[in-house]
Short mmCIF file of C-alpha atoms and ligand atoms in Angstrom, two decimals:
data_model
loop_
_atom_site.label_atom_id
_atom_site.label_comp_id
_atom_site.label_asym_id
_atom_site.label_seq_id
_atom_site.Cartn_x
_atom_site.Cartn_y
_atom_site.Cartn_z
CA MET A 1395 -58.96 2.43 -2.20
CA GLU A 1396 -58.62 1.26 -5.77
CA GLN A 1397 -58.41 -2.50 -6.10
CA LEU A 1398 -54.87 -3.45 -7.09
CA ALA A 1399 -54.66 -6.84 -8.69
CA ASP A 1400 -51.39 -8.49 -7.77
CA GLY A 1401 -48.71 -9.90 -10.04
CA CYS A 1402 -50.36 -13.31 -10.29
CA GLU A 1403 -53.96 -12.29 -10.94
CA LEU A 1404 -53.40 -9.69 -13.58
CA GLU A 1405 -53.54 -10.43 -17.29
CA GLU A 1406 -50.24 -9.98 -19.05
CA LEU A 1407 -49.38 -7.36 -21.66
CA GLU A 1408 -47.87 -9.12 -24.69
CA LEU A 1409 -44.75 -7.05 -25.24
CA PRO A 1410 -43.03 -6.90 -28.60
CA THR A 1411 -39.39 -8.01 -28.61
CA VAL A 1412 -36.74 -5.90 -30.31
CA ASP A 1413 -33.36 -7.40 -31.17
CA LEU A 1414 -30.63 -4.77 -30.82
CA GLU A 1415 -28.34 -6.81 -33.08
CA ALA A 1416 -30.89 -7.17 -35.87
CA GLU A 1417 -29.85 -5.89 -39.26
CA GLU A 1418 -30.41 -2.10 -39.50
CA SER A 1419 -33.62 -1.95 -41.50
CA ARG A 1420 -35.15 -4.73 -39.42
CA LEU A 1421 -34.19 -2.97 -36.19
CA THR A 1422 -35.72 0.31 -37.36
CA GLU A 1423 -38.90 -1.44 -38.42
CA GLN A 1424 -39.31 -3.47 -35.19
CA LEU A 1425 -38.51 -0.46 -33.08
CA ALA A 1426 -40.86 2.01 -34.76
CA ALA A 1427 -43.71 -0.51 -34.58
CA ALA A 1428 -43.08 -1.11 -30.86
CA CYS A 1429 -42.84 2.63 -30.10
CA ARG A 1430 -46.16 3.24 -31.85
CA ASP A 1431 -47.93 0.50 -29.97
CA PRO A 1432 -47.71 -0.23 -27.08
CA GLY A 1433 -44.76 2.19 -26.49
CA VAL A 1434 -42.90 -0.39 -24.41
CA PHE A 1435 -40.93 -3.44 -25.48
CA ARG A 1436 -38.43 -6.08 -24.42
CA LEU A 1437 -34.93 -5.59 -25.74
CA VAL A 1438 -32.73 -8.65 -26.31
CA ASN A 1439 -29.14 -9.00 -27.52
CA HIS A 1440 -28.43 -5.72 -25.74
CA GLY A 1441 -24.87 -6.63 -24.83
CA VAL A 1442 -25.04 -5.83 -21.10
CA PRO A 1443 -23.06 -8.62 -19.40
CA CYS A 1444 -25.26 -10.69 -17.04
CA GLU A 1445 -22.41 -10.63 -14.58
CA LEU A 1446 -22.50 -6.80 -14.42
CA THR A 1447 -26.28 -6.73 -13.94
CA ALA A 1448 -26.13 -9.38 -11.21
CA ARG A 1449 -23.27 -7.57 -9.47
CA LEU A 1450 -25.11 -4.24 -9.56
CA PHE A 1451 -28.34 -5.76 -8.25
CA GLY A 1452 -26.31 -7.33 -5.43
CA LEU A 1453 -24.51 -4.11 -4.54
CA ALA A 1454 -27.71 -2.04 -4.63
CA ARG A 1455 -29.53 -4.60 -2.51
CA GLY A 1456 -26.70 -4.69 0.02
CA LEU A 1457 -26.80 -0.90 0.42
CA LEU A 1458 -30.60 -0.66 0.57
CA GLU A 1459 -30.75 -3.41 3.18
CA LEU A 1460 -28.55 -1.42 5.57
CA ASP A 1461 -30.37 -0.13 8.61
CA ALA A 1462 -32.31 3.11 8.17
CA ALA A 1463 -29.77 5.33 9.93
CA ASN A 1464 -26.91 4.15 7.71
CA LYS A 1465 -28.62 4.00 4.37
CA SER A 1466 -30.24 7.40 4.81
CA ARG A 1467 -26.73 8.89 4.88
CA LEU A 1468 -25.76 7.40 1.52
CA PRO A 1469 -25.46 10.06 -1.22
CA GLY A 1470 -28.50 9.90 -3.50
CA TYR A 1471 -30.59 7.82 -1.07
CA PHE A 1472 -34.32 8.56 -1.19
CA CYS A 1473 -37.47 7.14 0.28
CA GLY A 1474 -40.74 7.73 -1.61
CA THR A 1475 -40.91 9.29 -5.10
CA PRO A 1476 -37.35 10.53 -5.74
CA ALA A 1477 -38.03 13.56 -7.93
CA LEU A 1478 -40.92 14.60 -5.75
CA ALA A 1479 -39.65 13.86 -2.27
CA ALA A 1480 -39.93 17.48 -1.15
CA LEU A 1481 -43.27 18.09 -2.84
CA PRO A 1482 -46.83 17.36 -1.67
CA VAL A 1483 -47.55 14.33 -3.91
CA LYS A 1484 -50.96 12.70 -3.60
CA GLU A 1485 -49.81 9.12 -3.30
CA ILE A 1486 -47.27 7.81 -0.88
CA ASN A 1487 -44.96 5.52 -2.80
CA TRP A 1488 -43.75 2.34 -1.16
CA LEU A 1489 -40.17 2.34 -2.34
CA GLU A 1490 -36.67 3.53 -1.65
CA GLY A 1491 -33.63 3.82 -3.80
CA LEU A 1492 -30.34 5.35 -4.82
CA HIS A 1493 -30.25 8.13 -7.39
CA VAL A 1494 -27.19 8.84 -9.54
CA GLU A 1495 -26.96 11.68 -12.07
CA ALA A 1496 -24.71 11.10 -15.05
CA THR A 1497 -23.31 14.61 -14.74
CA ALA A 1498 -22.17 13.79 -11.21
CA ALA A 1499 -20.99 10.32 -12.16
CA HIS A 1500 -17.48 11.35 -13.15
CA GLY A 1501 -15.19 12.94 -10.65
CA ASP A 1502 -17.76 14.41 -8.27
CA ARG A 1503 -16.14 14.05 -4.86
CA SER A 1504 -19.38 14.45 -2.93
CA HIS A 1505 -20.49 11.19 -4.50
CA SER A 1506 -17.26 9.29 -4.27
CA SER A 1507 -17.71 8.04 -0.72
CA PRO A 1508 -20.53 8.20 1.78
CA ASP A 1509 -18.75 10.61 4.06
CA GLY A 1510 -17.18 8.15 6.41
CA ALA A 1511 -20.27 8.31 8.60
CA ASP A 1512 -21.37 4.88 7.45
CA GLY A 1513 -18.17 3.18 8.41
CA GLU A 1514 -15.44 1.77 6.19
CA ALA A 1515 -17.29 -1.35 5.10
CA ASP A 1516 -20.32 0.53 3.77
CA GLY A 1517 -18.06 3.15 2.21
CA THR A 1518 -16.34 0.41 0.25
CA ALA A 1519 -19.65 -1.12 -0.80
CA PHE A 1520 -20.89 2.29 -1.86
CA SER A 1521 -17.72 2.97 -3.88
CA LYS A 1522 -18.13 -0.36 -5.63
CA PHE A 1523 -21.73 0.49 -6.40
CA ARG A 1524 -20.76 3.91 -7.76
CA GLU A 1525 -18.00 2.38 -9.82
CA ALA A 1526 -20.30 -0.27 -11.31
CA VAL A 1527 -22.94 2.37 -12.13
CA SER A 1528 -20.74 5.12 -13.51
CA GLY A 1529 -17.84 3.14 -14.87
CA GLU A 1530 -19.77 0.37 -16.58
CA TYR A 1531 -23.55 0.18 -16.40
CA VAL A 1532 -24.36 3.74 -17.48
CA ALA A 1533 -21.99 3.38 -20.45
CA HIS A 1534 -23.95 0.34 -21.62
CA MET A 1535 -27.25 2.15 -21.12
CA ALA A 1536 -26.01 5.21 -23.03
CA ARG A 1537 -24.82 2.96 -25.87
CA ILE A 1538 -28.22 1.25 -26.06
CA ALA A 1539 -30.19 4.50 -25.86
CA ARG A 1540 -28.03 6.05 -28.58
CA LYS A 1541 -28.41 3.11 -30.93
CA LEU A 1542 -32.18 2.96 -30.47
CA PHE A 1543 -32.59 6.70 -30.80
CA ASP A 1544 -30.41 6.95 -33.90
CA ALA A 1545 -32.38 4.17 -35.57
CA LEU A 1546 -35.61 6.10 -34.95
CA ALA A 1547 -34.06 9.46 -35.83
CA ALA A 1548 -32.74 8.20 -39.15
CA GLY A 1549 -36.04 6.46 -39.82
CA GLU A 1550 -39.43 8.09 -39.73
CA LEU A 1551 -38.54 10.83 -37.23
CA GLY A 1552 -36.26 12.30 -39.87
CA LEU A 1553 -34.15 14.32 -37.42
CA ASP A 1554 -31.16 16.31 -38.68
CA SER A 1555 -27.71 15.78 -37.18
CA GLU A 1556 -28.03 18.71 -34.78
CA GLN A 1557 -31.33 17.39 -33.45
CA ARG A 1558 -29.91 13.89 -33.14
CA ALA A 1559 -27.14 15.25 -30.93
CA SER A 1560 -29.26 17.56 -28.76
CA TYR A 1561 -32.42 15.48 -28.43
CA LEU A 1562 -30.57 12.78 -26.55
CA THR A 1563 -27.58 13.43 -24.33
CA GLU A 1564 -25.65 11.14 -22.07
CA ARG A 1565 -24.80 14.13 -19.87
CA GLY A 1566 -28.35 14.57 -18.63
CA SER A 1567 -29.14 10.94 -17.96
CA ILE A 1568 -30.24 9.56 -14.61
CA PHE A 1569 -29.75 6.15 -13.03
CA ARG A 1570 -31.80 4.82 -10.13
CA ALA A 1571 -31.71 1.58 -8.22
CA TYR A 1572 -35.08 0.92 -6.59
CA ARG A 1573 -36.15 -1.40 -3.82
CA TYR A 1574 -39.87 -2.04 -3.36
CA PRO A 1575 -40.24 -3.74 0.02
CA ALA A 1576 -42.72 -6.62 0.14
CA SER A 1577 -45.92 -5.05 1.46
CA GLY A 1578 -47.02 -8.02 3.55
CA ALA A 1579 -49.18 -11.00 2.73
CA GLY A 1580 -52.25 -10.11 0.74
CA ARG A 1581 -51.86 -6.33 1.11
CA ARG A 1582 -52.27 -4.24 -2.04
CA GLN A 1583 -49.92 -1.31 -2.03
CA LEU A 1584 -48.65 0.84 -4.87
CA GLY A 1585 -44.87 0.89 -5.04
CA MET A 1586 -44.88 3.70 -7.58
CA GLU A 1587 -47.99 5.58 -8.60
CA ALA A 1588 -49.23 5.73 -12.21
CA HIS A 1589 -47.17 8.07 -14.35
CA THR A 1590 -45.52 8.58 -17.70
CA ASP A 1591 -41.76 9.13 -17.85
CA SER A 1592 -40.51 12.60 -18.82
CA SER A 1593 -37.52 11.01 -20.58
CA VAL A 1594 -36.78 10.33 -24.24
CA LEU A 1595 -36.28 6.63 -23.50
CA SER A 1596 -36.23 4.67 -20.23
CA ILE A 1597 -34.41 1.36 -19.85
CA LEU A 1598 -35.53 -0.87 -16.96
CA ASN A 1599 -33.83 -3.93 -15.65
CA GLN A 1600 -36.21 -5.63 -13.24
CA ASP A 1601 -35.58 -8.72 -11.16
CA MET A 1602 -37.91 -11.73 -11.41
CA VAL A 1603 -40.38 -10.65 -8.70
CA GLY A 1604 -42.73 -8.71 -11.02
CA GLY A 1605 -45.08 -5.82 -10.23
CA LEU A 1606 -44.59 -3.50 -13.22
CA GLN A 1607 -47.91 -2.72 -14.91
CA VAL A 1608 -48.83 -0.74 -18.03
CA PHE A 1609 -52.17 0.91 -18.73
CA TYR A 1610 -53.19 -0.43 -22.11
CA GLY A 1611 -56.55 -0.73 -23.84
CA GLY A 1612 -58.32 0.87 -20.88
CA ARG A 1613 -56.93 -1.45 -18.18
CA TRP A 1614 -53.83 -2.29 -16.20
CA LEU A 1615 -51.79 -5.21 -17.54
CA ALA A 1616 -48.73 -6.89 -16.04
CA VAL A 1617 -45.27 -6.80 -17.60
CA ARG A 1618 -43.82 -10.23 -16.88
CA PRO A 1619 -40.08 -10.17 -16.17
CA VAL A 1620 -38.02 -12.22 -18.63
CA GLU A 1621 -34.52 -13.30 -17.65
CA GLY A 1622 -31.86 -11.46 -19.67
CA ALA A 1623 -34.20 -9.01 -21.41
CA VAL A 1624 -34.47 -5.35 -20.46
CA VAL A 1625 -37.70 -3.35 -20.78
CA VAL A 1626 -37.56 -0.11 -22.77
CA ASN A 1627 -40.32 2.47 -22.83
CA VAL A 1628 -40.97 5.63 -24.79
CA GLY A 1629 -40.91 8.78 -22.65
CA ASP A 1630 -42.85 12.04 -23.02
CA MET A 1631 -40.02 13.73 -24.94
CA LEU A 1632 -39.99 11.04 -27.62
CA GLN A 1633 -43.76 11.15 -27.85
CA ALA A 1634 -43.53 14.91 -28.53
CA MET A 1635 -40.68 14.49 -31.03
CA SER A 1636 -42.81 11.99 -32.94
CA GLY A 1637 -45.90 14.21 -32.94
CA ASP A 1638 -47.73 11.58 -30.89
CA ALA A 1639 -46.96 8.78 -33.35
CA TYR A 1640 -45.10 7.07 -30.51
CA ARG A 1641 -46.73 6.49 -27.16
CA SER A 1642 -45.30 7.34 -23.74
CA PRO A 1643 -47.21 4.67 -21.81
CA GLU A 1644 -48.72 5.18 -18.40
CA HIS A 1645 -47.23 2.67 -15.98
CA ARG A 1646 -46.94 1.94 -12.27
CA VAL A 1647 -45.40 -0.57 -9.91
CA VAL A 1648 -47.33 -2.63 -7.38
CA ALA A 1649 -45.28 -3.50 -4.31
CA PRO A 1650 -44.96 -7.26 -3.88
CA GLY A 1651 -47.80 -8.50 -1.69
CA TRP A 1652 -47.82 -11.99 -3.20
CA THR A 1653 -44.35 -12.97 -2.05
CA GLU A 1654 -41.98 -12.37 0.84
CA ALA A 1655 -39.35 -11.06 -1.59
CA ASP A 1656 -38.66 -7.37 -2.13
CA ARG A 1657 -38.59 -6.19 -5.72
CA MET A 1658 -35.48 -4.54 -7.12
CA SER A 1659 -35.05 -2.67 -10.38
CA LEU A 1660 -32.26 -0.74 -12.08
CA CYS A 1661 -33.57 2.12 -14.19
CA TYR A 1662 -31.87 4.46 -16.64
CA PHE A 1663 -33.53 7.55 -18.08
CA ALA A 1664 -32.16 9.34 -21.17
CA PHE A 1665 -33.03 13.00 -21.66
CA PRO A 1666 -32.52 15.77 -24.23
CA GLU A 1667 -30.17 18.69 -23.64
CA GLU A 1668 -31.85 21.13 -21.20
CA ASP A 1669 -32.26 23.88 -23.76
CA ALA A 1670 -32.87 21.86 -26.92
CA VAL A 1671 -36.12 23.06 -28.42
CA ILE A 1672 -38.31 20.07 -29.16
CA VAL A 1673 -40.33 20.33 -32.33
CA GLY A 1674 -42.49 17.61 -33.81
CA PRO A 1675 -41.56 15.91 -37.07
CA ALA A 1676 -41.78 18.01 -40.22
CA SER A 1677 -43.97 15.59 -42.08
CA ALA A 1678 -43.02 11.98 -41.61
CA CYS A 1679 -45.18 10.87 -38.69
CA ARG A 1680 -47.92 13.44 -38.74
CA PRO A 1681 -48.53 16.51 -40.87
CA GLU A 1682 -49.60 19.12 -38.31
CA GLU A 1683 -47.85 20.44 -35.21
CA LEU A 1684 -49.40 19.09 -32.01
CA TYR A 1685 -47.27 20.88 -29.45
CA ARG A 1686 -45.88 24.34 -29.15
CA ALA A 1687 -42.10 24.30 -29.29
CA PHE A 1688 -40.62 23.81 -25.81
CA SER A 1689 -37.35 22.81 -24.22
CA TYR A 1690 -36.91 19.90 -21.84
CA GLY A 1691 -35.86 22.40 -19.13
CA GLU A 1692 -39.19 24.18 -19.54
CA PHE A 1693 -41.08 20.88 -19.43
CA ARG A 1694 -39.38 19.80 -16.21
CA GLU A 1695 -40.10 23.13 -14.51
CA GLN A 1696 -43.77 22.86 -15.52
CA VAL A 1697 -43.98 19.32 -14.12
CA GLN A 1698 -42.51 20.50 -10.83
CA ALA A 1699 -44.87 23.49 -10.68
CA ASP A 1700 -47.90 21.27 -11.37
CA VAL A 1701 -46.91 18.73 -8.74
CA LYS A 1702 -46.39 21.51 -6.24
CA ALA A 1703 -49.80 23.04 -7.02
CA THR A 1704 -51.93 19.92 -7.43
CA GLY A 1705 -49.94 16.89 -6.31
CA SER A 1706 -49.87 15.45 -9.85
CA LYS A 1707 -47.90 15.77 -13.05
CA VAL A 1708 -49.88 17.12 -16.00
CA GLY A 1709 -47.13 16.52 -18.55
CA LEU A 1710 -47.48 16.90 -22.30
CA ALA A 1711 -51.06 18.16 -22.18
CA ARG A 1712 -49.64 21.47 -20.94
CA PHE A 1713 -47.79 21.97 -24.22
CA ARG A 1714 -50.49 20.82 -26.61
CA LEU A 1715 -51.67 23.48 -29.06
CA ALA A 1716 -55.21 24.61 -28.26
CA ALA A 1717 -56.44 24.19 -31.83
CA VAL A 1718 -55.33 20.58 -31.80
CA THR A 1719 -56.85 19.85 -28.38
CA GLN A 1720 -60.23 21.09 -29.60
CA SER A 1721 -60.25 19.15 -32.85
O1 AKG U 2385 -39.15 0.08 -11.04
C1 AKG U 2385 -39.60 0.01 -12.17
O2 AKG U 2385 -39.62 -1.03 -12.82
C2 AKG U 2385 -40.20 1.22 -12.84
C3 AKG U 2385 -39.79 2.53 -12.26
C4 AKG U 2385 -40.39 3.67 -13.01
O3 AKG U 2385 -41.37 3.55 -13.69
C5 AKG U 2385 -39.76 5.01 -12.94
O4 AKG U 2385 -38.83 5.21 -12.16
O5 AKG U 2385 -40.17 5.90 -13.68
FE1 FE2 U 2386 -41.56 5.23 -14.99
#
């Protein structure tokens, strides 16, 4: 098995810091530079109250620490890679979590209580969790994603108003709370296998345990958690929209083997409208077209088909124009 350096041994990736409250031209400049290289950055002054983050971590932890029979009945509970749970993935991921879709976040009764089967106390805890996610946290994430995306769109991406609206939609966003159980002293275990995100932007709030790694400069480097900052990464859709000027970085999570503590993270993924046709920038970032026009819906179906057939996501390479691939 591949040698997995743990959180302490691994060299750190120096992440750029972007200040969400910076003056507009400064924000655009910082952001575009970070999206180009390394495609992942720390965001500060993001306006998410620490109290909300701490409460949500606490609620998610409480639910994920229930015994297996009870937590497995919670709506949105998964064990292993969430999007791929039913598919024959190559790697077994050492994680579990709760998945919430923004479309289901408002007024979906099947998600409003865990069916009574878990008992009143857990039902209440689950309702509080749902309320904190849908009522507060997702709204902050959507606000942040919109501000970041609009800064890029108005800058070098040069998107028109229709594209700005359809290339990022709150409706299609996904929230997940993850728990990566400590894998036992000295054991090296992947919590989440190497991948790129299919999103436009992903916003991660990790606790202080560590374990997130990014493939950069031909090797895996650690992303050190910093209190109060969230980590934002470019997803495949933004890479395509930028004609590869921005980088959707390959990343993975190593389950904690260096500490007794489990790792928790709260992740938000922003997507385009299902049927919005993604085209690269007219001229600003790169002159030629790199990808054939495709919709996010088409991309997702292709990812699922590839995983089913081979156990792995192929991703953007599937949509690359042949002439460009050969050059
Ligand atoms: O848990 C994390 O910090 C990262 C999770 C992740 O990369 C993903 O869900 O795509
Ligand atoms: Fe990811």
